[in-house]
Amino acid sequence: MPELPDVELYRRRLERHGLHRRIEAVEVGDTRLLANITGKALSAALAGHAFEETRRHGKHLLVRLDDGHWLTLHFGMTGDLQPFAPSLEGAPDYNQLRLDFDRGALAYVSRRKLGRIGLVEDAEAFLRAEALGPDALEVSEDTFLERLGGRRGGVKAALTDQSLFAGIGNLYADEILFQARLHPKTKLSALNRSERRALYHAMRKVLTAAVEAEAGSERLLDRLPDDFLLPHRDAGQSCPRCGGPLKSLQVGGRRSTFCPRCQPPSNADA
DNA sequence: CTCCATGTTTAGAA
DNA sequence: CTTCTAAACATGGA
């Protein structure tokens, strides 16, 4: 479930279970996940070293090794980072990168293998090359407004455009729109300045709450605040705010779930 | 078997 | 140049 809040949780897991410990063994799964490095080279680069620092930008997790290199992790649609106790259990299913430390172990897990694992020398250069916008939790209101400025098209497309703001995916975009009471097909051109500011604050509220709800726990969506849409996103469920039936629409090629009563279309929507 | 899925990239069409 | 759409990637789950 790797959007910004999920990746932030993975970062914290790595901080807690993988920092300052000698990497005793490395096991690479499907090498198609590897970016510009062979499994052998990656193993050699990690083994015997220790992680010293983590960074997250949007959906990317970067981990600095004691020799200055950075392990780069992107989780695609089904990636996860799971600690496990090798003395008690095997690595989780769909493990693609197993790291055994002098104490404990971590597994990068991915069913659909749409993520990327790499190794770079320069974290800043890597992020620059990814052409990401500012992290969605770090961007200021002014910068947010400025970046939305010369843009056309839909609000949802803007929120999920990683080059505009990094970290928001399809699920959290729906949540932000729900909290902002905007129909998923709302166009940017329909929003005035104060509505855009409200959107910014909805974005912050959602991401902050999600990061807090996830910290240290498993069933993330169920731990979100009661008035959040995401725990009710499955078919046939009702709006946590008004109790009315939720609806789904195809927006920009992806499913959008929303409450037609709380998020009515404006006349400027498509 | 069919359809859908939290992401990204790419090709082609507006 | 920007925006939108469909397809592709790879695979499991309903």
XYZ file of C-alpha atoms (C1' of nucleotides) in Angstrom:
298
model
C 0.000 0.000 0.000
C 2.718 2.351 -0.868
C 1.717 5.964 -0.960
C 3.402 8.634 1.125
C 2.017 7.507 4.510
C 2.851 3.887 3.811
C 6.378 4.640 2.703
C 6.814 6.778 5.806
C 5.869 3.739 7.854
C 8.409 1.637 5.980
C 11.011 4.291 6.672
C 10.298 4.085 10.364
C 10.482 0.323 10.267
C 13.854 0.558 8.666
C 14.980 3.058 11.272
C 13.898 0.741 14.028
C 14.975 -2.605 12.659
C 17.763 -1.920 10.216
C 19.897 1.002 11.327
C 23.456 0.667 12.629
C 23.450 -3.090 12.297
C 25.870 -5.092 10.252
C 24.258 -6.641 7.170
C 25.291 -10.268 7.431
C 23.508 -11.686 4.413
C 21.655 -10.434 1.345
C 19.284 -12.363 -0.864
C 17.905 -10.907 -4.069
C 14.685 -12.246 -5.564
C 13.470 -11.286 -9.026
C 16.213 -9.199 -10.634
C 13.708 -7.413 -12.857
C 13.098 -5.115 -9.915
C 16.690 -3.959 -9.941
C 17.526 -0.616 -11.529
C 20.954 -0.345 -13.120
C 22.573 -2.960 -10.955
C 22.923 -6.714 -10.941
C 21.832 -8.858 -8.043
C 25.394 -9.825 -7.461
C 26.637 -6.243 -7.371
C 23.832 -5.197 -5.047
C 24.570 -8.028 -2.647
C 28.245 -7.167 -2.667
C 27.505 -3.499 -2.062
C 25.321 -4.223 0.957
C 26.950 -7.198 2.631
C 29.241 -6.325 5.509
C 27.998 -2.754 5.630
C 25.404 -1.032 7.793
C 22.668 1.489 7.129
C 23.192 4.838 8.795
C 20.418 7.162 7.693
C 17.031 7.158 5.997
C 15.224 9.655 3.815
C 11.820 9.661 2.229
C 10.707 11.823 -0.635
C 7.198 11.161 -1.843
C 6.955 7.440 -2.422
C 10.712 6.913 -2.521
C 12.685 5.570 0.408
C 16.444 6.157 0.415
C 18.809 4.522 2.867
C 22.419 5.603 3.292
C 25.100 3.027 3.803
C 28.195 3.573 5.918
C 30.243 4.032 2.738
C 28.028 6.829 1.459
C 26.028 4.897 -1.128
C 22.257 5.034 -0.993
C 19.905 2.122 -1.418
C 16.835 3.386 -3.282
C 13.489 1.697 -2.809
C 10.262 2.317 -4.652
C 7.371 0.047 -3.817
C 5.167 0.089 -6.887
C 1.610 -0.986 -6.227
C 2.119 -3.925 -3.930
C 5.437 -3.341 -2.213
C 6.019 -3.560 1.509
C 8.926 -3.572 3.894
C 8.525 -6.088 6.677
C 10.694 -6.896 9.643
C 10.815 -10.526 10.684
C 12.704 -12.760 13.083
C 14.747 -15.239 11.074
C 15.263 -17.461 14.086
C 11.508 -17.928 14.436
C 10.116 -17.615 10.943
C 11.044 -17.627 7.295
C 11.019 -14.582 5.084
C 7.524 -13.416 4.090
C 6.027 -14.578 0.820
C 6.935 -12.631 -2.315
C 10.144 -11.486 -0.726
C 12.360 -9.759 -3.321
C 15.179 -8.481 -1.164
C 16.052 -10.091 2.114
C 18.466 -8.422 4.486
C 19.737 -10.354 7.482
C 21.331 -8.167 10.118
C 23.416 -9.209 13.054
C 20.082 -8.964 14.826
C 16.774 -9.382 13.018
C 15.961 -9.148 9.335
C 14.000 -7.095 6.851
C 12.246 -8.140 3.674
C 11.249 -5.972 0.729
C 8.144 -7.751 -0.408
C 6.323 -7.310 -3.708
C 3.676 -9.429 -5.370
C 3.367 -7.627 -8.654
C 6.983 -6.589 -8.867
C 6.250 -3.136 -10.183
C 8.662 -1.461 -7.769
C 12.318 -0.552 -8.190
C 15.400 -1.251 -6.129
C 18.645 0.553 -6.879
C 21.913 1.810 -5.539
C 23.213 5.323 -6.156
C 26.071 7.492 -4.995
C 24.210 10.745 -4.761
C 20.735 10.941 -3.226
C 20.108 14.469 -4.449
C 21.072 13.586 -7.985
C 18.817 10.552 -7.877
C 15.833 12.595 -6.754
C 16.566 15.252 -9.343
C 16.615 12.620 -12.051
C 13.250 11.325 -10.861
C 11.879 14.806 -11.527
C 9.712 14.808 -8.439
C 7.918 17.811 -7.099
C 8.259 18.759 -3.433
C 7.129 16.157 -0.938
C 3.417 16.539 -0.328
C 3.918 16.840 3.423
C 6.725 19.360 3.152
C 5.372 21.725 0.550
C 4.255 25.105 1.856
C 0.888 26.574 1.095
C 2.424 29.257 -1.074
C 4.404 26.769 -3.103
C 1.352 24.548 -3.397
C -0.684 27.402 -4.851
C 2.157 28.459 -7.058
C 2.618 24.989 -8.524
C -1.087 24.613 -9.219
C -0.940 27.998 -10.848
C -0.480 27.573 -14.552
C -2.114 24.201 -14.701
C -5.259 22.997 -16.425
C -7.069 19.698 -16.145
C -8.490 17.849 -13.211
C -7.728 18.326 -9.540
C -7.206 14.624 -8.994
C -4.684 14.402 -11.812
C -2.813 17.312 -10.246
C -2.746 15.765 -6.784
C -1.383 12.479 -8.084
C 1.149 13.996 -10.507
C 4.454 13.159 -8.829
C 6.252 15.922 -10.684
C 3.904 18.436 -9.112
C 3.788 17.040 -5.568
C 5.406 13.780 -4.585
C 3.657 11.153 -2.536
C -0.073 11.109 -3.281
C -1.577 8.154 -5.103
C -5.045 7.083 -6.119
C -6.320 6.169 -2.655
C -5.180 9.195 -0.733
C -6.236 11.471 -3.571
C -9.756 10.152 -3.084
C -9.506 10.798 0.628
C -8.273 14.344 0.115
C -11.105 15.076 -2.300
C -13.589 13.629 0.165
C -12.279 15.746 3.027
C -12.254 18.809 0.775
C -15.787 17.923 -0.417
C -14.804 18.063 -4.028
C -16.265 15.844 -6.718
C -13.524 13.665 -8.265
C -14.007 15.234 -11.674
C -13.549 18.767 -10.411
C -11.294 20.794 -12.654
C -8.648 23.111 -11.326
C -10.218 25.945 -13.255
C -13.304 25.607 -11.058
C -11.379 26.357 -7.861
C -10.755 29.849 -6.620
C -7.920 30.777 -4.334
C -9.677 30.013 -1.076
C -10.874 26.655 -2.389
C -7.321 25.821 -3.365
C -6.144 26.754 0.085
C -8.803 24.490 1.558
C -7.551 21.721 -0.698
C -4.040 22.235 0.615
C -5.240 21.948 4.194
C -7.272 18.854 3.391
C -4.144 17.321 1.882
C -2.152 18.060 5.022
C -4.869 16.836 7.310
C -5.240 13.554 5.435
C -1.551 12.804 5.106
C -0.770 13.779 8.673
C -3.598 11.667 10.056
C -2.579 8.722 7.912
C 1.034 8.918 8.998
C -0.054 9.043 12.619
C -2.558 6.230 12.255
C -0.060 3.917 10.633
C 2.880 4.516 12.876
C 3.751 1.185 14.371
C 0.722 -0.748 13.318
C -0.698 -3.032 10.701
C -4.270 -2.601 9.434
C -3.674 0.926 8.314
C -6.913 1.869 6.624
C -9.007 0.706 9.566
C -6.973 2.859 11.888
C -7.783 6.061 10.082
C -10.134 8.574 11.750
C -13.841 7.707 11.767
C -14.781 10.372 9.277
C -12.350 9.118 6.635
C -13.547 7.610 3.385
C -10.836 5.011 2.825
C -11.962 2.390 5.347
C -15.323 2.369 3.562
C -14.067 2.233 0.028
C -15.102 -1.340 -0.689
C -18.163 -1.865 -2.860
C -21.535 -1.260 -1.299
C -20.404 0.678 1.748
C -21.816 3.956 2.891
C -20.488 7.426 3.516
C -19.063 7.853 7.028
C -20.333 11.413 7.082
C -23.891 11.300 5.752
C -24.576 7.577 5.619
C -25.568 7.737 1.974
C -24.331 5.239 -0.605
C -20.855 5.761 -2.001
C -20.301 5.757 -5.718
C -17.404 4.988 -8.023
C -16.406 6.631 -11.259
C -13.593 6.174 -13.700
C -11.436 9.305 -13.530
C -8.200 9.579 -15.437
C -8.132 5.860 -16.022
C -8.503 4.947 -12.377
C -11.358 4.299 -10.046
C -12.513 7.134 -7.859
C -14.772 6.437 -4.923
C -16.737 9.336 -3.515
C -19.961 10.378 -1.837
C -22.328 11.953 -4.368
C -24.097 13.836 -1.581
C -21.049 15.234 0.200
C -19.103 15.761 -3.013
C -21.621 17.067 -5.525
C -20.382 18.007 -8.982
C -20.098 21.690 -9.736
C -21.296 22.993 -13.066
C -17.701 23.433 -14.156
C -16.982 19.704 -13.899
C -16.837 17.513 -16.942
C -12.044 -17.451 -17.511
C -12.801 -12.433 -16.460
C -12.087 -8.325 -14.114
C -9.698 -5.420 -10.919
C -5.792 -3.628 -8.160
C -2.329 1.476 -3.669
C 2.288 2.932 -9.642
C 4.829 4.516 -13.584
C 6.061 4.867 -18.398
C 5.168 5.315 -23.090
C 2.927 6.030 -27.453
C -0.478 8.435 -29.813
C -4.333 11.435 -30.036
C -6.598 15.888 -28.897
C 3.657 22.605 -25.235
C 0.007 20.502 -22.292
C -3.466 17.179 -21.409
C -5.840 12.889 -21.868
C -6.314 7.883 -22.908
C -5.042 3.264 -23.522
C -1.782 -0.076 -23.073
C 1.975 -2.305 -21.006
C 4.489 -4.084 -17.147
C 3.605 -8.694 -13.646
C 0.779 -11.113 -10.777
C -2.538 -12.468 -7.302
C -7.189 -12.326 -5.526
C -12.200 -12.207 -5.983
